[in-house]
PDB file of C-alpha atoms in Angstrom:
ATOM      1  CA  MET A   1      -3.814  -1.632  30.291  1.00  0.00           C
ATOM      2  CA  THR A   2      -2.773  -4.353  28.022  1.00  0.00           C
ATOM      3  CA  THR A   3       0.659  -5.721  28.280  1.00  0.00           C
ATOM      4  CA  ASP A   4       3.107  -7.880  26.209  1.00  0.00           C
ATOM      5  CA  GLU A   5       2.541 -11.028  28.770  1.00  0.00           C
ATOM      6  CA  ASP A   6      -1.535 -10.601  28.464  1.00  0.00           C
ATOM      7  CA  ILE A   7      -1.645 -11.089  24.838  1.00  0.00           C
ATOM      8  CA  ARG A   8      -2.040 -15.005  23.898  1.00  0.00           C
ATOM      9  CA  PHE A   9      -0.467 -16.071  20.752  1.00  0.00           C
ATOM     10  CA  ASP A  10       2.340 -18.629  19.483  1.00  0.00           C
ATOM     11  CA  LYS A  11       5.983 -16.219  20.020  1.00  0.00           C
ATOM     12  CA  ASP A  12       7.672 -19.272  18.686  1.00  0.00           C
ATOM     13  CA  MET A  13       6.632 -17.786  15.271  1.00  0.00           C
ATOM     14  CA  LEU A  14       7.778 -14.251  15.654  1.00  0.00           C
ATOM     15  CA  GLY A  15      10.629 -13.832  12.933  1.00  0.00           C
ATOM     16  CA  VAL A  16      10.403 -17.263  11.244  1.00  0.00           C
ATOM     17  CA  ASP A  17      10.153 -17.168   7.673  1.00  0.00           C
ATOM     18  CA  HIS A  18       7.587 -19.391   5.928  1.00  0.00           C
ATOM     19  CA  ASP A  19       6.879 -20.051   2.436  1.00  0.00           C
ATOM     20  CA  ALA A  20       4.289 -17.740   1.460  1.00  0.00           C
ATOM     21  CA  GLY A  21       3.767 -18.703  -2.361  1.00  0.00           C
ATOM     22  CA  VAL A  22       4.725 -18.393  -6.108  1.00  0.00           C
ATOM     23  CA  PHE A  23       2.988 -15.327  -7.793  1.00  0.00           C
ATOM     24  CA  GLN A  24       3.366 -14.678 -11.409  1.00  0.00           C
ATOM     25  CA  ALA A  25       3.301 -10.825 -12.883  1.00  0.00           C
ATOM     26  CA  ALA A  26       1.116 -11.551 -15.708  1.00  0.00           C
ATOM     27  CA  ARG A  27       1.185  -8.589 -18.719  1.00  0.00           C
ATOM     28  CA  GLU A  28      -2.341  -7.993 -18.848  1.00  0.00           C
ATOM     29  CA  ARG A  29      -3.089  -7.955 -15.077  1.00  0.00           C
ATOM     30  CA  MET A  30       0.097  -5.517 -14.945  1.00  0.00           C
ATOM     31  CA  THR A  31      -1.881  -3.305 -17.240  1.00  0.00           C
ATOM     32  CA  ALA A  32      -4.772  -4.074 -15.769  1.00  0.00           C
ATOM     33  CA  PHE A  33      -3.671  -2.805 -12.476  1.00  0.00           C
ATOM     34  CA  ALA A  34      -2.240   0.598 -13.811  1.00  0.00           C
ATOM     35  CA  LEU A  35      -5.870   1.475 -15.794  1.00  0.00           C
ATOM     36  CA  ALA A  36      -8.236   0.889 -12.887  1.00  0.00           C
ATOM     37  CA  THR A  37      -5.727   3.134 -10.265  1.00  0.00           C
ATOM     38  CA  SER A  38      -5.627   5.717 -13.260  1.00  0.00           C
ATOM     39  CA  GLN A  39      -1.775   5.305 -13.418  1.00  0.00           C
ATOM     40  CA  THR A  40      -1.512   6.248 -16.937  1.00  0.00           C
ATOM     41  CA  ASP A  41       2.320   6.614 -17.374  1.00  0.00           C
ATOM     42  CA  PRO A  42       3.383   5.651 -20.843  1.00  0.00           C
ATOM     43  CA  ILE A  43       5.887   2.895 -18.949  1.00  0.00           C
ATOM     44  CA  TYR A  44       3.139   0.988 -17.740  1.00  0.00           C
ATOM     45  CA  LEU A  45       1.439   0.324 -20.973  1.00  0.00           C
ATOM     46  CA  ASP A  46       3.502   0.999 -23.670  1.00  0.00           C
ATOM     47  CA  ASP A  47       6.920  -1.513 -23.632  1.00  0.00           C
ATOM     48  CA  GLU A  48       8.174   1.433 -26.433  1.00  0.00           C
ATOM     49  CA  LYS A  49       8.262   4.183 -23.524  1.00  0.00           C
ATOM     50  CA  GLY A  50       9.635   1.409 -21.008  1.00  0.00           C
ATOM     51  CA  ALA A  51      12.522   0.499 -22.984  1.00  0.00           C
ATOM     52  CA  GLU A  52      13.546   4.240 -23.623  1.00  0.00           C
ATOM     53  CA  ALA A  53      13.163   4.779 -19.595  1.00  0.00           C
ATOM     54  CA  GLY A  54      15.822   1.828 -19.329  1.00  0.00           C
ATOM     55  CA  TYR A  55      13.804  -1.110 -18.476  1.00  0.00           C
ATOM     56  CA  GLY A  56      13.703  -3.068 -21.475  1.00  0.00           C
ATOM     57  CA  GLY A  57       9.484  -2.816 -21.703  1.00  0.00           C
ATOM     58  CA  ILE A  58       7.021  -2.131 -19.521  1.00  0.00           C
ATOM     59  CA  ILE A  59       6.837  -2.289 -15.703  1.00  0.00           C
ATOM     60  CA  ALA A  60       4.351  -2.628 -13.438  1.00  0.00           C
ATOM     61  CA  PRO A  61       3.186   0.785 -11.030  1.00  0.00           C
ATOM     62  CA  PRO A  62       4.911   1.253  -7.655  1.00  0.00           C
ATOM     63  CA  THR A  63       2.384  -1.299  -5.737  1.00  0.00           C
ATOM     64  CA  PHE A  64       1.634  -3.738  -7.519  1.00  0.00           C
ATOM     65  CA  CYS A  65       3.049  -6.420  -5.140  1.00  0.00           C
ATOM     66  CA  ASN A  66       0.597  -5.337  -2.975  1.00  0.00           C
ATOM     67  CA  LEU A  67      -2.341  -7.366  -4.949  1.00  0.00           C
ATOM     68  CA  PHE A  68      -0.266 -10.023  -3.966  1.00  0.00           C
ATOM     69  CA  THR A  69      -0.554 -10.146  -0.449  1.00  0.00           C
ATOM     70  CA  GLY A  70      -4.528 -11.625  -0.020  1.00  0.00           C
ATOM     71  CA  ALA A  71      -3.410 -14.896  -1.286  1.00  0.00           C
ATOM     72  CA  VAL A  72      -0.033 -15.131   0.910  1.00  0.00           C
ATOM     73  CA  ALA A  73      -0.325 -18.119   2.833  1.00  0.00           C
ATOM     74  CA  ARG A  74      -0.129 -16.872   6.730  1.00  0.00           C
ATOM     75  CA  PRO A  75       0.280 -19.875   9.928  1.00  0.00           C
ATOM     76  CA  ASP A  76      -2.300 -19.277  12.442  1.00  0.00           C
ATOM     77  CA  ILE A  77      -0.374 -17.838  15.285  1.00  0.00           C
ATOM     78  CA  GLY A  78      -2.754 -18.885  17.926  1.00  0.00           C
ATOM     79  CA  LEU A  79      -3.706 -14.489  18.965  1.00  0.00           C
ATOM     80  CA  GLN A  80      -6.058 -14.729  21.476  1.00  0.00           C
ATOM     81  CA  PHE A  81      -7.492 -11.547  21.883  1.00  0.00           C
ATOM     82  CA  GLY A  82     -10.978  -9.366  20.902  1.00  0.00           C
ATOM     83  CA  ASP A  83     -13.414 -10.718  18.101  1.00  0.00           C
ATOM     84  CA  LEU A  84     -12.515  -7.506  15.602  1.00  0.00           C
ATOM     85  CA  SER A  85     -10.066  -7.188  12.992  1.00  0.00           C
ATOM     86  CA  PHE A  86      -8.969  -4.537  10.931  1.00  0.00           C
ATOM     87  CA  HIS A  87      -6.528  -3.933   8.073  1.00  0.00           C
ATOM     88  CA  ALA A  88      -4.312  -0.819  10.435  1.00  0.00           C
ATOM     89  CA  GLY A  89      -1.714   0.178   7.520  1.00  0.00           C
ATOM     90  CA  GLN A  90       0.185  -0.855   4.808  1.00  0.00           C
ATOM     91  CA  ALA A  91       3.978  -0.169   3.633  1.00  0.00           C
ATOM     92  CA  ILE A  92       5.722  -0.907   0.653  1.00  0.00           C
ATOM     93  CA  GLU A  93       9.490  -1.059  -0.421  1.00  0.00           C
ATOM     94  CA  ASN A  94       9.745  -1.261  -4.223  1.00  0.00           C
ATOM     95  CA  ARG A  95      14.038  -2.424  -4.893  1.00  0.00           C
ATOM     96  CA  SER A  96      13.548  -3.636  -8.443  1.00  0.00           C
ATOM     97  CA  PRO A  97      11.213  -3.168 -11.416  1.00  0.00           C
ATOM     98  CA  VAL A  98       8.205  -5.768 -11.863  1.00  0.00           C
ATOM     99  CA  ARG A  99       7.911  -7.313 -15.538  1.00  0.00           C
ATOM    100  CA  PRO A 100       5.874  -8.857 -16.738  1.00  0.00           C
ATOM    101  CA  GLY A 101       6.176 -12.535 -16.862  1.00  0.00           C
ATOM    102  CA  ASP A 102       8.600 -12.449 -13.573  1.00  0.00           C
ATOM    103  CA  THR A 103       7.964 -14.976 -11.173  1.00  0.00           C
ATOM    104  CA  LEU A 104       7.616 -14.127  -8.300  1.00  0.00           C
ATOM    105  CA  THR A 105       8.515 -16.245  -4.693  1.00  0.00           C
ATOM    106  CA  ALA A 106       6.857 -14.772  -1.435  1.00  0.00           C
ATOM    107  CA  ARG A 107       8.693 -15.396   2.203  1.00  0.00           C
ATOM    108  CA  THR A 108       6.280 -14.074   4.903  1.00  0.00           C
ATOM    109  CA  ARG A 109       7.679 -13.728   8.517  1.00  0.00           C
ATOM    110  CA  LEU A 110       5.606 -12.130  11.759  1.00  0.00           C
ATOM    111  CA  LYS A 111       7.455  -9.327  12.776  1.00  0.00           C
ATOM    112  CA  GLU A 112       5.586  -7.984  15.415  1.00  0.00           C
ATOM    113  CA  VAL A 113       2.580  -8.548  18.200  1.00  0.00           C
ATOM    114  CA  TYR A 114       2.485  -5.139  19.775  1.00  0.00           C
ATOM    115  CA  PRO A 115      -0.635  -3.938  22.478  1.00  0.00           C
ATOM    116  CA  LYS A 116      -2.288  -0.263  22.115  1.00  0.00           C
ATOM    117  CA  THR A 117      -4.382   1.876  23.699  1.00  0.00           C
ATOM    118  CA  GLY A 118      -6.711   4.489  21.943  1.00  0.00           C
ATOM    119  CA  ARG A 119      -9.691   6.282  21.980  1.00  0.00           C
ATOM    120  CA  SER A 120     -11.852   2.733  21.201  1.00  0.00           C
ATOM    121  CA  GLY A 121     -10.014   1.209  24.151  1.00  0.00           C
ATOM    122  CA  LYS A 122      -7.167  -2.013  24.148  1.00  0.00           C
ATOM    123  CA  MET A 123      -6.012  -3.279  20.859  1.00  0.00           C
ATOM    124  CA  VAL A 124      -3.365  -5.675  19.984  1.00  0.00           C
ATOM    125  CA  PHE A 125      -1.711  -5.179  16.412  1.00  0.00           C
ATOM    126  CA  GLU A 126      -0.302  -7.962  15.097  1.00  0.00           C
ATOM    127  CA  VAL A 127       2.574  -6.835  12.270  1.00  0.00           C
ATOM    128  CA  TRP A 128       3.851  -9.101   8.994  1.00  0.00           C
ATOM    129  CA  GLU A 129       6.510  -8.465   6.276  1.00  0.00           C
ATOM    130  CA  THR A 130       6.118  -9.980   3.443  1.00  0.00           C
ATOM    131  CA  THR A 131       9.841 -10.184   0.941  1.00  0.00           C
ATOM    132  CA  PHE A 132       8.820 -10.809  -3.344  1.00  0.00           C
ATOM    133  CA  THR A 133      11.816 -12.102  -4.538  1.00  0.00           C
ATOM    134  CA  ASN A 134      11.870 -12.904  -8.473  1.00  0.00           C
ATOM    135  CA  GLN A 135      13.479 -15.415 -10.470  1.00  0.00           C
ATOM    136  CA  ARG A 136      16.547 -13.812 -10.521  1.00  0.00           C
ATOM    137  CA  GLY A 137      17.301 -13.544  -7.124  1.00  0.00           C
ATOM    138  CA  GLU A 138      16.158  -9.912  -6.779  1.00  0.00           C
ATOM    139  CA  THR A 139      14.431  -8.277  -3.895  1.00  0.00           C
ATOM    140  CA  ALA A 140      11.729  -6.632  -6.243  1.00  0.00           C
ATOM    141  CA  ALA A 141       9.567  -5.682  -3.109  1.00  0.00           C
ATOM    142  CA  THR A 142       8.856  -5.505   0.764  1.00  0.00           C
ATOM    143  CA  VAL A 143       5.425  -5.398   1.816  1.00  0.00           C
ATOM    144  CA  ARG A 144       4.420  -4.799   5.825  1.00  0.00           C
ATOM    145  CA  GLU A 145       1.103  -5.172   6.826  1.00  0.00           C
ATOM    146  CA  SER A 146      -0.190  -4.548  10.232  1.00  0.00           C
ATOM    147  CA  PHE A 147      -3.633  -6.050  11.584  1.00  0.00           C
ATOM    148  CA  VAL A 148      -5.277  -4.738  14.719  1.00  0.00           C
ATOM    149  CA  HIS A 149      -7.578  -6.801  17.011  1.00  0.00           C
ATOM    150  CA  ARG A 150     -10.015  -5.077  19.691  1.00  0.00           C
ATOM    151  CA  SER A 151     -13.629  -6.196  21.226  1.00  0.00           C
ATOM    152  CA  LYS A 152     -16.262  -5.265  19.717  1.00  0.00           C
ATOM    153  CA  THR A 153     -17.668  -4.325  23.453  1.00  0.00           C
ATOM    154  CA  GLN A 154     -15.134  -2.454  25.620  1.00  0.00           C
ATOM    155  CA  PRO A 155     -15.285  -2.315  29.389  1.00  0.00           C
TER     156      PRO A 155
ATOM    157  CA  MET B   1       8.744   8.283 -18.673  1.00  0.00           C
ATOM    158  CA  THR B   2      11.767  10.185 -20.359  1.00  0.00           C
ATOM    159  CA  SER B   3      11.134  13.519 -19.850  1.00  0.00           C
ATOM    160  CA  PRO B   4      11.899  14.658 -16.658  1.00  0.00           C
ATOM    161  CA  THR B   5      10.293  17.273 -15.493  1.00  0.00           C
ATOM    162  CA  LEU B   6      11.443  17.653 -12.338  1.00  0.00           C
ATOM    163  CA  TYR B   7      14.785  17.735 -10.455  1.00  0.00           C
ATOM    164  CA  PHE B   8      15.825  17.064  -7.054  1.00  0.00           C
ATOM    165  CA  ASP B   9      18.044  19.962  -6.957  1.00  0.00           C
ATOM    166  CA  ASP B  10      14.604  22.060  -7.543  1.00  0.00           C
ATOM    167  CA  ILE B  11      12.712  20.131  -4.593  1.00  0.00           C
ATOM    168  CA  GLU B  12      12.879  21.864  -1.298  1.00  0.00           C
ATOM    169  CA  ILE B  13      11.673  21.156   2.065  1.00  0.00           C
ATOM    170  CA  GLY B  14       7.738  22.177   2.823  1.00  0.00           C
ATOM    171  CA  ASP B  15       7.152  22.128  -0.930  1.00  0.00           C
ATOM    172  CA  ASP B  16       3.594  20.924  -1.133  1.00  0.00           C
ATOM    173  CA  ILE B  17       2.695  17.883  -3.528  1.00  0.00           C
ATOM    174  CA  GLY B  18      -0.836  18.035  -5.054  1.00  0.00           C
ATOM    175  CA  PRO B  19      -3.536  18.512  -4.263  1.00  0.00           C
ATOM    176  CA  ILE B  20      -5.243  15.880  -6.640  1.00  0.00           C
ATOM    177  CA  GLU B  21      -8.898  14.786  -6.781  1.00  0.00           C
ATOM    178  CA  ARG B  22     -10.213  11.544  -6.740  1.00  0.00           C
ATOM    179  CA  ALA B  23     -13.200   9.654  -6.367  1.00  0.00           C
ATOM    180  CA  VAL B  24     -13.835   5.946  -6.719  1.00  0.00           C
ATOM    181  CA  THR B  25     -16.579   5.215  -8.251  1.00  0.00           C
ATOM    182  CA  HIS B  26     -18.621   1.858  -7.553  1.00  0.00           C
ATOM    183  CA  PRO B  27     -18.044   0.244 -11.011  1.00  0.00           C
ATOM    184  CA  GLN B  28     -14.456   1.692 -10.642  1.00  0.00           C
ATOM    185  CA  ALA B  29     -13.604  -0.210  -7.577  1.00  0.00           C
ATOM    186  CA  LEU B  30     -15.388  -3.217  -9.002  1.00  0.00           C
ATOM    187  CA  ASP B  31     -12.753  -3.205 -12.011  1.00  0.00           C
ATOM    188  CA  PHE B  32      -9.999  -2.963  -9.804  1.00  0.00           C
ATOM    189  CA  ILE B  33     -11.125  -6.343  -7.165  1.00  0.00           C
ATOM    190  CA  ALA B  34     -11.490  -7.754 -10.380  1.00  0.00           C
ATOM    191  CA  VAL B  35      -8.152  -7.417 -11.000  1.00  0.00           C
ATOM    192  CA  TRP B  36      -6.607  -8.061  -7.677  1.00  0.00           C
ATOM    193  CA  THR B  37      -9.444 -11.068  -6.272  1.00  0.00           C
ATOM    194  CA  GLY B  38     -11.026 -11.786  -9.025  1.00  0.00           C
ATOM    195  CA  ASP B  39     -13.736 -12.305  -7.466  1.00  0.00           C
ATOM    196  CA  ASP B  40     -17.057 -11.095  -7.488  1.00  0.00           C
ATOM    197  CA  ARG B  41     -18.501 -12.309  -4.342  1.00  0.00           C
ATOM    198  CA  PRO B  42     -20.244  -9.792  -2.501  1.00  0.00           C
ATOM    199  CA  THR B  43     -17.759  -8.313  -0.359  1.00  0.00           C
ATOM    200  CA  ARG B  44     -17.434  -5.052   1.996  1.00  0.00           C
ATOM    201  CA  PHE B  45     -15.710  -4.006  -1.143  1.00  0.00           C
ATOM    202  CA  SER B  46     -18.737  -4.112  -3.677  1.00  0.00           C
ATOM    203  CA  ASP B  47     -21.781  -4.891  -2.253  1.00  0.00           C
ATOM    204  CA  ARG B  48     -23.762  -1.662  -0.045  1.00  0.00           C
ATOM    205  CA  ASP B  49     -25.729  -4.541   1.763  1.00  0.00           C
ATOM    206  CA  THR B  50     -22.974  -6.306   2.345  1.00  0.00           C
ATOM    207  CA  ALA B  51     -20.852  -3.227   3.984  1.00  0.00           C
ATOM    208  CA  VAL B  52     -23.931  -1.927   5.553  1.00  0.00           C
ATOM    209  CA  SER B  53     -24.418  -5.543   7.092  1.00  0.00           C
ATOM    210  CA  GLU B  54     -20.992  -4.989   8.534  1.00  0.00           C
ATOM    211  CA  GLY B  55     -22.278  -1.317  10.168  1.00  0.00           C
ATOM    212  CA  LEU B  56     -20.825   0.915   6.801  1.00  0.00           C
ATOM    213  CA  ALA B  57     -22.259   4.032   5.338  1.00  0.00           C
ATOM    214  CA  GLY B  58     -21.939   2.396   2.146  1.00  0.00           C
ATOM    215  CA  PRO B  59     -18.518  -0.059   0.328  1.00  0.00           C
ATOM    216  CA  ILE B  60     -15.240   0.961   0.756  1.00  0.00           C
ATOM    217  CA  VAL B  61     -12.114   1.528  -0.998  1.00  0.00           C
ATOM    218  CA  PRO B  62      -9.756  -1.473  -0.654  1.00  0.00           C
ATOM    219  CA  GLY B  63      -6.675  -0.116   0.897  1.00  0.00           C
ATOM    220  CA  ILE B  64      -4.336  -1.870  -1.641  1.00  0.00           C
ATOM    221  CA  MET B  65      -6.358   0.661  -4.465  1.00  0.00           C
ATOM    222  CA  THR B  66      -6.295   4.167  -1.933  1.00  0.00           C
ATOM    223  CA  MET B  67      -2.269   2.830  -1.937  1.00  0.00           C
ATOM    224  CA  ALA B  68      -2.230   3.265  -5.883  1.00  0.00           C
ATOM    225  CA  PHE B  69      -4.028   6.763  -5.850  1.00  0.00           C
ATOM    226  CA  ILE B  70      -1.314   8.358  -3.089  1.00  0.00           C
ATOM    227  CA  SER B  71       1.408   6.454  -5.396  1.00  0.00           C
ATOM    228  CA  SER B  72      -0.074   8.193  -8.723  1.00  0.00           C
ATOM    229  CA  LEU B  73      -0.255  11.326  -6.426  1.00  0.00           C
ATOM    230  CA  LEU B  74       3.860  11.253  -6.061  1.00  0.00           C
ATOM    231  CA  THR B  75       4.601   9.890  -9.202  1.00  0.00           C
ATOM    232  CA  GLU B  76       2.241  12.682 -11.452  1.00  0.00           C
ATOM    233  CA  TRP B  77       3.816  15.701  -9.369  1.00  0.00           C
ATOM    234  CA  ALA B  78       7.548  14.284 -10.143  1.00  0.00           C
ATOM    235  CA  PRO B  79       7.279  12.637 -13.841  1.00  0.00           C
ATOM    236  CA  GLY B  80      10.663  10.336 -13.752  1.00  0.00           C
ATOM    237  CA  GLY B  81      10.336   9.632 -10.176  1.00  0.00           C
ATOM    238  CA  LYS B  82      10.643   6.199  -8.515  1.00  0.00           C
ATOM    239  CA  LEU B  83       8.785   5.526  -5.819  1.00  0.00           C
ATOM    240  CA  ALA B  84      11.002   3.797  -3.073  1.00  0.00           C
ATOM    241  CA  MET B  85       9.200   3.493   0.014  1.00  0.00           C
ATOM    242  CA  LEU B  86       5.132   4.270   0.930  1.00  0.00           C
ATOM    243  CA  ASP B  87       4.025   3.523   4.487  1.00  0.00           C
ATOM    244  CA  VAL B  88       0.119   4.079   5.508  1.00  0.00           C
ATOM    245  CA  VAL B  89      -2.276   3.968   8.206  1.00  0.00           C
ATOM    246  CA  PHE B  90      -5.844   3.443   7.225  1.00  0.00           C
ATOM    247  CA  ARG B  91      -7.383   5.710  10.124  1.00  0.00           C
ATOM    248  CA  GLN B  92     -10.972   5.772   8.521  1.00  0.00           C
ATOM    249  CA  VAL B  93     -12.865   3.661   6.047  1.00  0.00           C
ATOM    250  CA  VAL B  94     -12.851   5.954   1.733  1.00  0.00           C
ATOM    251  CA  LEU B  95     -16.009   5.244   0.965  1.00  0.00           C
ATOM    252  CA  HIS B  96     -17.535   4.887  -3.023  1.00  0.00           C
ATOM    253  CA  ASP B  97     -18.296   7.627  -4.958  1.00  0.00           C
ATOM    254  CA  VAL B  98     -17.258  10.766  -2.611  1.00  0.00           C
ATOM    255  CA  GLN B  99     -14.537  13.077  -3.849  1.00  0.00           C
ATOM    256  CA  HIS B 100     -11.288  12.758  -1.717  1.00  0.00           C
ATOM    257  CA  THR B 101      -8.326  15.109  -2.125  1.00  0.00           C
ATOM    258  CA  LEU B 102      -4.540  13.623  -1.731  1.00  0.00           C
ATOM    259  CA  SER B 103      -2.030  15.910  -1.159  1.00  0.00           C
ATOM    260  CA  GLY B 104       1.666  15.938   0.445  1.00  0.00           C
ATOM    261  CA  ILE B 105       4.574  17.593   1.400  1.00  0.00           C
ATOM    262  CA  VAL B 106       8.199  16.998   1.619  1.00  0.00           C
ATOM    263  CA  THR B 107       9.542  16.821   4.632  1.00  0.00           C
ATOM    264  CA  ASP B 108      13.346  16.004   3.924  1.00  0.00           C
ATOM    265  CA  LYS B 109      15.985  15.320   1.395  1.00  0.00           C
ATOM    266  CA  ALA B 110      18.885  13.151   1.765  1.00  0.00           C
ATOM    267  CA  ASP B 111      22.469  14.270   1.570  1.00  0.00           C
ATOM    268  CA  ASP B 112      24.249  11.398   0.105  1.00  0.00           C
ATOM    269  CA  ARG B 113      21.549   9.999  -2.829  1.00  0.00           C
ATOM    270  CA  PRO B 114      18.406  11.942  -4.769  1.00  0.00           C
ATOM    271  CA  GLU B 115      15.759  11.236  -2.659  1.00  0.00           C
ATOM    272  CA  ILE B 116      12.631  13.119  -0.950  1.00  0.00           C
ATOM    273  CA  GLN B 117      11.103  12.063   2.301  1.00  0.00           C
ATOM    274  CA  CYS B 118       7.083  13.075   2.508  1.00  0.00           C
ATOM    275  CA  ASP B 119       4.345  13.354   4.640  1.00  0.00           C
ATOM    276  CA  VAL B 120       0.541  12.165   2.798  1.00  0.00           C
ATOM    277  CA  PHE B 121      -2.845  12.390   3.136  1.00  0.00           C
ATOM    278  CA  LEU B 122      -5.939  11.396   1.689  1.00  0.00           C
ATOM    279  CA  GLN B 123      -8.796  13.833   2.971  1.00  0.00           C
ATOM    280  CA  ASP B 124     -12.793  13.388   2.689  1.00  0.00           C
ATOM    281  CA  PRO B 125     -14.226  16.353   1.914  1.00  0.00           C
ATOM    282  CA  GLN B 126     -15.210  17.621   4.810  1.00  0.00           C
ATOM    283  CA  GLY B 127     -10.957  17.995   5.741  1.00  0.00           C
ATOM    284  CA  THR B 128     -11.226  14.943   8.013  1.00  0.00           C
ATOM    285  CA  ARG B 129      -7.992  13.220   7.393  1.00  0.00           C
ATOM    286  CA  LEU B 130      -8.927   9.105   6.360  1.00  0.00           C
ATOM    287  CA  ILE B 131      -4.842   8.042   5.448  1.00  0.00           C
ATOM    288  CA  ILE B 132      -2.187   9.355   6.103  1.00  0.00           C
ATOM    289  CA  GLY B 133       1.365   7.571   5.576  1.00  0.00           C
ATOM    290  CA  LYS B 134       4.733   8.502   4.365  1.00  0.00           C
ATOM    291  CA  ALA B 135       6.504   8.194   1.432  1.00  0.00           C
ATOM    292  CA  ALA B 136      10.327   8.210  -0.259  1.00  0.00           C
ATOM    293  CA  LEU B 137      10.800   9.115  -3.504  1.00  0.00           C
ATOM    294  CA  GLU B 138      13.795   9.058  -5.984  1.00  0.00           C
ATOM    295  CA  LEU B 139      13.970  11.519  -8.431  1.00  0.00           C
ATOM    296  CA  PRO B 140      16.782  12.797 -11.446  1.00  0.00           C
ATOM    297  CA  ALA B 141      19.521  14.775  -9.947  1.00  0.00           C
ATOM    298  CA  LYS B 142      21.059  17.285 -12.792  1.00  0.00           C
ATOM    299  CA  GLY B 143      24.272  16.635 -11.095  1.00  0.00           C
ATOM    300  CA  ASP B 144      26.129  14.900  -8.623  1.00  0.00           C
ATOM    301  CA  LEU B 145      25.142  15.462  -4.870  1.00  0.00           C
TER     302      LEU B 145
END
């Protein structure tokens, strides 16, 4: 069994906010994302329909901020466990619609690191939470990403 | 969407969501990757040889692309609804060019606001749930709660 004490990483990183980049919500990227994921609701594609829905024009589909997470700058936490990593899960909470031209400032923090034992043996989960805030100071979305680390060969 | 057709008031706990069928073709995956990263270097998401070299059966659909499809499951079921939260676990990989089934079930209704909680699933043709998750959806209401 793996305990919290067995996991070696920089524990001072826990809960500390870091600048993680500034991202532009370009209109072309928003509509391309909608079309590439078959989300054809007119509020994503037609300014007139978006305005009728009360948004003043088109908005991005609900999981749009996920696109930015791959480019979020994260500090190295020095985690020493296993030699395989996988994307284990992701969560997004939407607060304010993303509009074309929005500038989204990302802040990220290490939320938790914890062990678990599954059918494939010992694992360690590394969880990051990133908040995207627009130029009006509104939180657009919070994204939580979970990564699992384990060894290729288990005892 | 300007004509809501599904109201909070009309939904019962236990109502089914979907199912809908989705198969991500290889060209669709490449289109998504172009929007996501703009990088055309071969990866497990775009290239069969790379995916196989990593022990996969073939190129896989990016997790955030599957999240977009689960989002569309909910918003197509409830036009006018707003996805407040989606939380998924990637249990197994999702391969290109395989017909998958997305579905959900309403598990709770809030007492103080027009919001429902759902469990959501993406399963392969054998019925294996490759992705499981939870979602919260805000819906239009006919009147005050």
